[in-house]
Amino acid sequence: MIVRDKPTPFALAFALRGSIVPVIAPGLLMLAALAALVVFVHHRWPGMVPELDGTGFTVFGIALSLFLGFRNNAAYERWWEARKLWGGLLADLRSFARELDLFEAERERRRELLRLALAFLHLHRANLRKLAGDEQSASRGARFLSAPNPPDAALNAMAVALAEARADGAIDGFGAKALAERLASMALAQAGCERIANTPLPYVYSLLIYRTTYLYCLLLPLALVSPVGWFAPVFVAIVGYVFLGLAEVTEDLAHPFGMTPNALPLDAICRAAEISIAPHLGEEPPEPFAPRDYYLS
């Protein structure tokens, strides 16, 4: 995720970190070059290029912008729901640590359950990002990596540990119920994240958006060649920047767990959990992650 203060006018005009320009630049250059070719042919061989009325492009542009806005709203809803689910997971882990202090008297068992909770969080992050097992998830939950669903296996291990504590009489019925409900809340958030990750926006949306956007930008020079002449490539590039840029931003937001600049900072959220759990483990809290070049992973 890009983290920075309100940019200055200069940064607003020239900042590339977090901008969509590097992604769409090849497409913009192609559209501008084709527009320049249309203008050249129009001036070199008058009458060879048809000149279209701008009214149709106005209607076409309004319809395209409405559809892009609808798709952007759908993508942002996925991104925001994912952020709320991870915020809920962080709150659940903090509450789980406090509840263990209340209901579990054995210190070593508390520490083991908290280590399992952190392993679950890192395995869940790696699972959502389609990582085979990065350093954190492998070090904290190595024994679960071979399971079909590693984070779910970590939750199962937590449930088994709680059941053993209940059987030993270390946790009373009320405490076992409260901790089981906390695990259920974590499992519900995990399932919500997996639903988002495994159910992308319908592919037909992307297909329709990109086809109509390029069609609009490719035909636009035919309406601009007479009114603006050699400025047509500039206007085509500006229109393409708006439409193609919005389409690419929507692609980023529709995949909130990825590694793109606009994805969620899952590493930073996991570190926030480690900082919160460290006092309950009797350990020194690690330093929070700071943005690097305005990027927080």
XYZ file of C-alpha atoms in Angstrom:
297
model
C 0.000 0.000 0.000
C 1.242 3.502 -0.818
C 1.619 5.615 2.326
C 2.466 9.284 1.918
C 1.266 12.697 2.981
C -0.665 14.996 0.691
C 1.660 15.473 -2.294
C 2.942 18.861 -3.371
C 1.875 20.152 -6.794
C 5.267 19.113 -8.178
C 4.982 15.585 -6.719
C 1.403 15.368 -7.919
C 2.546 16.048 -11.458
C 5.655 13.870 -11.566
C 5.370 11.158 -8.870
C 5.644 7.657 -10.325
C 5.687 5.559 -7.130
C 2.116 4.389 -6.731
C 1.112 5.881 -10.060
C -0.555 3.780 -12.723
C 1.371 5.562 -15.512
C 4.241 3.015 -15.811
C 1.679 0.250 -16.336
C -0.400 1.983 -19.015
C 2.420 3.954 -20.681
C 2.894 1.465 -23.591
C -0.817 1.583 -24.394
C -0.892 5.390 -24.209
C 2.112 5.690 -26.519
C 0.494 3.339 -29.020
C -2.785 5.302 -28.981
C -0.960 8.633 -29.362
C 1.141 7.261 -32.228
C -1.953 5.982 -34.065
C -3.657 9.347 -33.538
C -0.590 11.101 -34.978
C -0.688 8.753 -37.969
C -4.356 9.615 -38.551
C -3.563 13.343 -38.467
C -0.607 12.856 -40.842
C -2.716 10.916 -43.356
C -5.484 13.507 -43.066
C -3.110 16.357 -43.936
C -1.048 14.428 -46.506
C -3.984 12.903 -48.403
C -7.117 14.960 -47.714
C -10.331 12.967 -47.843
C -8.751 9.610 -47.044
C -9.612 9.826 -43.336
C -13.336 9.888 -42.481
C -14.357 12.700 -40.146
C -16.906 11.641 -37.559
C -19.288 13.818 -35.578
C -18.422 14.173 -31.885
C -21.959 13.586 -30.609
C -21.668 9.827 -30.822
C -18.388 9.911 -28.897
C -20.021 11.972 -26.153
C -22.726 9.351 -25.639
C -20.177 6.526 -25.935
C -17.882 8.225 -23.406
C -20.663 8.728 -20.858
C -21.719 5.084 -21.091
C -18.105 3.916 -20.763
C -17.455 6.146 -17.744
C -20.584 4.860 -15.983
C -19.547 1.251 -16.538
C -16.007 1.993 -15.330
C -17.435 3.656 -12.232
C -19.618 0.632 -11.477
C -16.663 -1.737 -11.838
C -14.442 0.515 -9.722
C -17.039 0.537 -6.945
C -17.250 -3.265 -7.043
C -13.437 -3.555 -6.854
C -13.131 -1.036 -4.021
C -15.822 -2.883 -2.068
C -13.675 -6.047 -2.280
C -10.581 -4.104 -1.151
C -12.361 -2.472 1.784
C -14.031 -5.709 2.903
C -10.632 -7.411 2.861
C -9.191 -4.608 5.012
C -12.048 -4.938 7.515
C -11.546 -8.696 7.727
C -7.839 -8.278 8.477
C -8.629 -5.573 11.007
C -11.007 -8.033 12.654
C -8.301 -10.700 12.698
C -5.901 -8.312 14.439
C -8.552 -7.463 17.033
C -9.335 -11.166 17.545
C -5.678 -12.022 18.168
C -5.333 -9.237 20.732
C -8.519 -10.362 22.476
C -7.397 -13.999 22.326
C -4.191 -13.086 24.167
C -6.110 -11.242 26.896
C -8.622 -14.077 27.271
C -5.818 -16.602 27.636
C -4.403 -14.500 30.484
C -7.834 -14.708 32.142
C -8.733 -18.352 31.576
C -5.457 -20.289 31.158
C -3.299 -20.416 34.267
C -0.454 -22.486 32.802
C 2.095 -20.076 31.339
C 3.750 -22.469 28.886
C 0.423 -23.507 27.395
C -0.519 -19.842 26.955
C 2.734 -19.209 25.137
C 2.211 -22.221 22.863
C -1.319 -21.078 21.949
C -0.096 -17.555 21.182
C 2.705 -18.929 19.001
C 0.116 -20.993 17.150
C -2.031 -17.867 16.706
C 0.883 -15.974 15.140
C 1.690 -18.992 12.961
C -1.930 -19.009 11.789
C -1.764 -15.325 10.855
C 1.456 -15.671 8.849
C 0.274 -18.860 7.157
C -2.990 -17.140 6.280
C -1.075 -14.215 4.740
C 1.165 -16.540 2.723
C -1.833 -18.594 1.603
C -3.685 -15.531 0.329
C -0.615 -14.312 -1.549
C -0.048 -17.758 -3.106
C 3.354 -18.081 -1.456
C 4.659 -21.589 -0.977
C 5.982 -20.578 2.438
C 8.024 -17.462 3.049
C 10.498 -17.000 5.882
C 7.983 -15.952 8.547
C 5.328 -18.565 7.785
C 7.950 -21.311 7.429
C 9.690 -20.446 10.722
C 6.488 -20.078 12.742
C 4.376 -22.829 11.201
C 6.734 -25.243 9.441
C 4.813 -28.303 10.626
C 1.640 -27.078 8.926
C 3.096 -26.310 5.491
C 2.326 -29.782 4.127
C -1.365 -29.542 5.084
C -3.948 -28.840 2.333
C -4.824 -25.578 4.092
C -1.924 -24.578 6.407
C -3.713 -21.758 8.291
C -6.698 -24.005 8.920
C -4.341 -26.684 10.245
C -2.899 -24.137 12.683
C -6.408 -23.274 13.894
C -7.118 -26.990 14.351
C -3.977 -27.317 16.467
C -5.165 -24.412 18.613
C -8.544 -26.101 19.068
C -6.840 -29.362 20.076
C -4.672 -27.527 22.635
C -7.740 -25.837 24.105
C -9.591 -29.163 24.256
C -6.677 -30.709 26.158
C -6.654 -27.782 28.579
C -10.376 -28.207 29.134
C -9.975 -31.943 29.691
C -7.184 -31.314 32.212
C -9.383 -28.871 34.106
C -7.041 -25.956 33.372
C -9.882 -24.040 31.693
C -13.441 -23.984 32.985
C -16.508 -24.292 30.772
C -17.062 -20.547 30.439
C -13.439 -19.933 29.476
C -13.480 -22.774 26.946
C -16.651 -21.348 25.388
C -15.181 -17.837 25.138
C -11.935 -19.058 23.572
C -13.794 -21.360 21.166
C -15.918 -18.439 20.019
C -12.724 -16.434 19.448
C -11.355 -19.222 17.236
C -14.658 -19.321 15.367
C -14.407 -15.575 14.722
C -10.873 -16.004 13.355
C -12.030 -18.875 11.147
C -14.907 -16.754 9.840
C -12.530 -13.937 8.889
C -10.198 -16.458 7.223
C -13.063 -17.857 5.155
C -14.119 -14.338 4.145
C -10.615 -13.549 2.899
C -10.435 -16.840 0.983
C -13.790 -16.067 -0.614
C -12.435 -12.749 -1.901
C -9.146 -14.283 -3.062
C -10.754 -17.243 -4.837
C -13.711 -15.424 -6.407
C -12.413 -12.677 -8.722
C -14.589 -10.180 -10.505
C -16.188 -11.821 -13.565
C -13.687 -11.962 -16.422
C -16.297 -10.639 -18.835
C -16.113 -7.284 -17.014
C -12.392 -6.932 -17.766
C -12.870 -8.086 -21.341
C -15.661 -5.607 -21.990
C -13.863 -2.714 -20.287
C -10.600 -3.064 -22.195
C -12.260 -3.742 -25.542
C -14.575 -0.734 -25.349
C -11.866 1.551 -23.924
C -9.409 0.797 -26.715
C -12.184 0.980 -29.318
C -13.197 4.400 -28.036
C -9.617 5.722 -27.992
C -8.820 4.291 -31.429
C -11.877 5.933 -33.013
C -11.509 9.230 -31.149
C -8.915 10.735 -33.574
C -11.538 10.582 -36.350
C -13.632 13.087 -34.361
C -10.663 15.282 -33.350
C -8.622 15.398 -36.542
C -10.426 18.430 -37.960
C -11.214 20.460 -34.809
C -7.789 20.191 -33.084
C -5.397 18.949 -35.786
C -2.004 17.945 -34.394
C -3.286 18.262 -30.835
C -5.378 15.119 -31.419
C -2.627 12.762 -30.093
C -2.458 14.850 -26.900
C -6.208 14.658 -26.305
C -6.267 10.945 -27.128
C -3.456 10.324 -24.623
C -5.329 12.272 -21.926
C -8.566 10.384 -22.529
C -6.663 7.098 -22.620
C -4.923 7.983 -19.347
C -8.292 8.504 -17.644
C -10.024 5.392 -18.956
C -7.105 2.958 -19.059
C -5.777 4.254 -15.742
C -9.099 3.704 -14.024
C -9.350 0.227 -15.524
C -5.869 -0.716 -14.221
C -6.517 0.754 -10.757
C -9.662 -1.346 -10.630
C -7.589 -4.451 -11.424
C -5.294 -3.621 -8.484
C -8.140 -3.062 -6.040
C -9.930 -6.227 -7.167
C -6.932 -8.275 -5.890
C -6.365 -6.822 -2.388
C -3.989 -9.544 -1.191
C -1.399 -9.209 -3.963
C 1.994 -7.505 -3.986
C 1.002 -4.512 -6.107
C 1.515 -0.976 -4.723
C -2.215 -0.628 -4.013
C -2.689 -4.008 -2.298
C -3.173 -4.364 1.457
C -0.086 -4.166 3.732
C -0.430 -7.684 5.123
C 3.197 -7.822 6.318
C 2.654 -4.651 8.357
C -0.589 -6.007 9.854
C 1.159 -9.238 10.852
C 3.941 -7.190 12.446
C 1.323 -5.185 14.387
C 0.006 -8.512 15.728
C 3.516 -9.572 16.741
C 3.987 -6.279 18.608
C 0.683 -6.768 20.449
C 1.367 -10.408 21.365
C 5.003 -9.933 22.446
C 4.200 -8.706 26.028
C 1.971 -11.747 26.565
C 4.881 -13.973 25.482
C 7.309 -12.118 27.730
C 9.341 -11.004 24.703
C 10.610 -7.671 23.453
C 8.211 -6.234 20.843
C 9.745 -5.939 17.346
C 9.884 -2.651 15.506
C 6.888 -1.829 13.309
C 7.419 -1.877 9.564
C 7.974 1.527 7.996
C 7.187 2.427 4.376
C 10.099 2.109 1.961
C 9.935 4.634 -0.832
C 6.310 5.257 0.259
C 5.480 1.534 -0.099
C 4.243 -0.501 2.880
C 4.013 -4.216 2.171
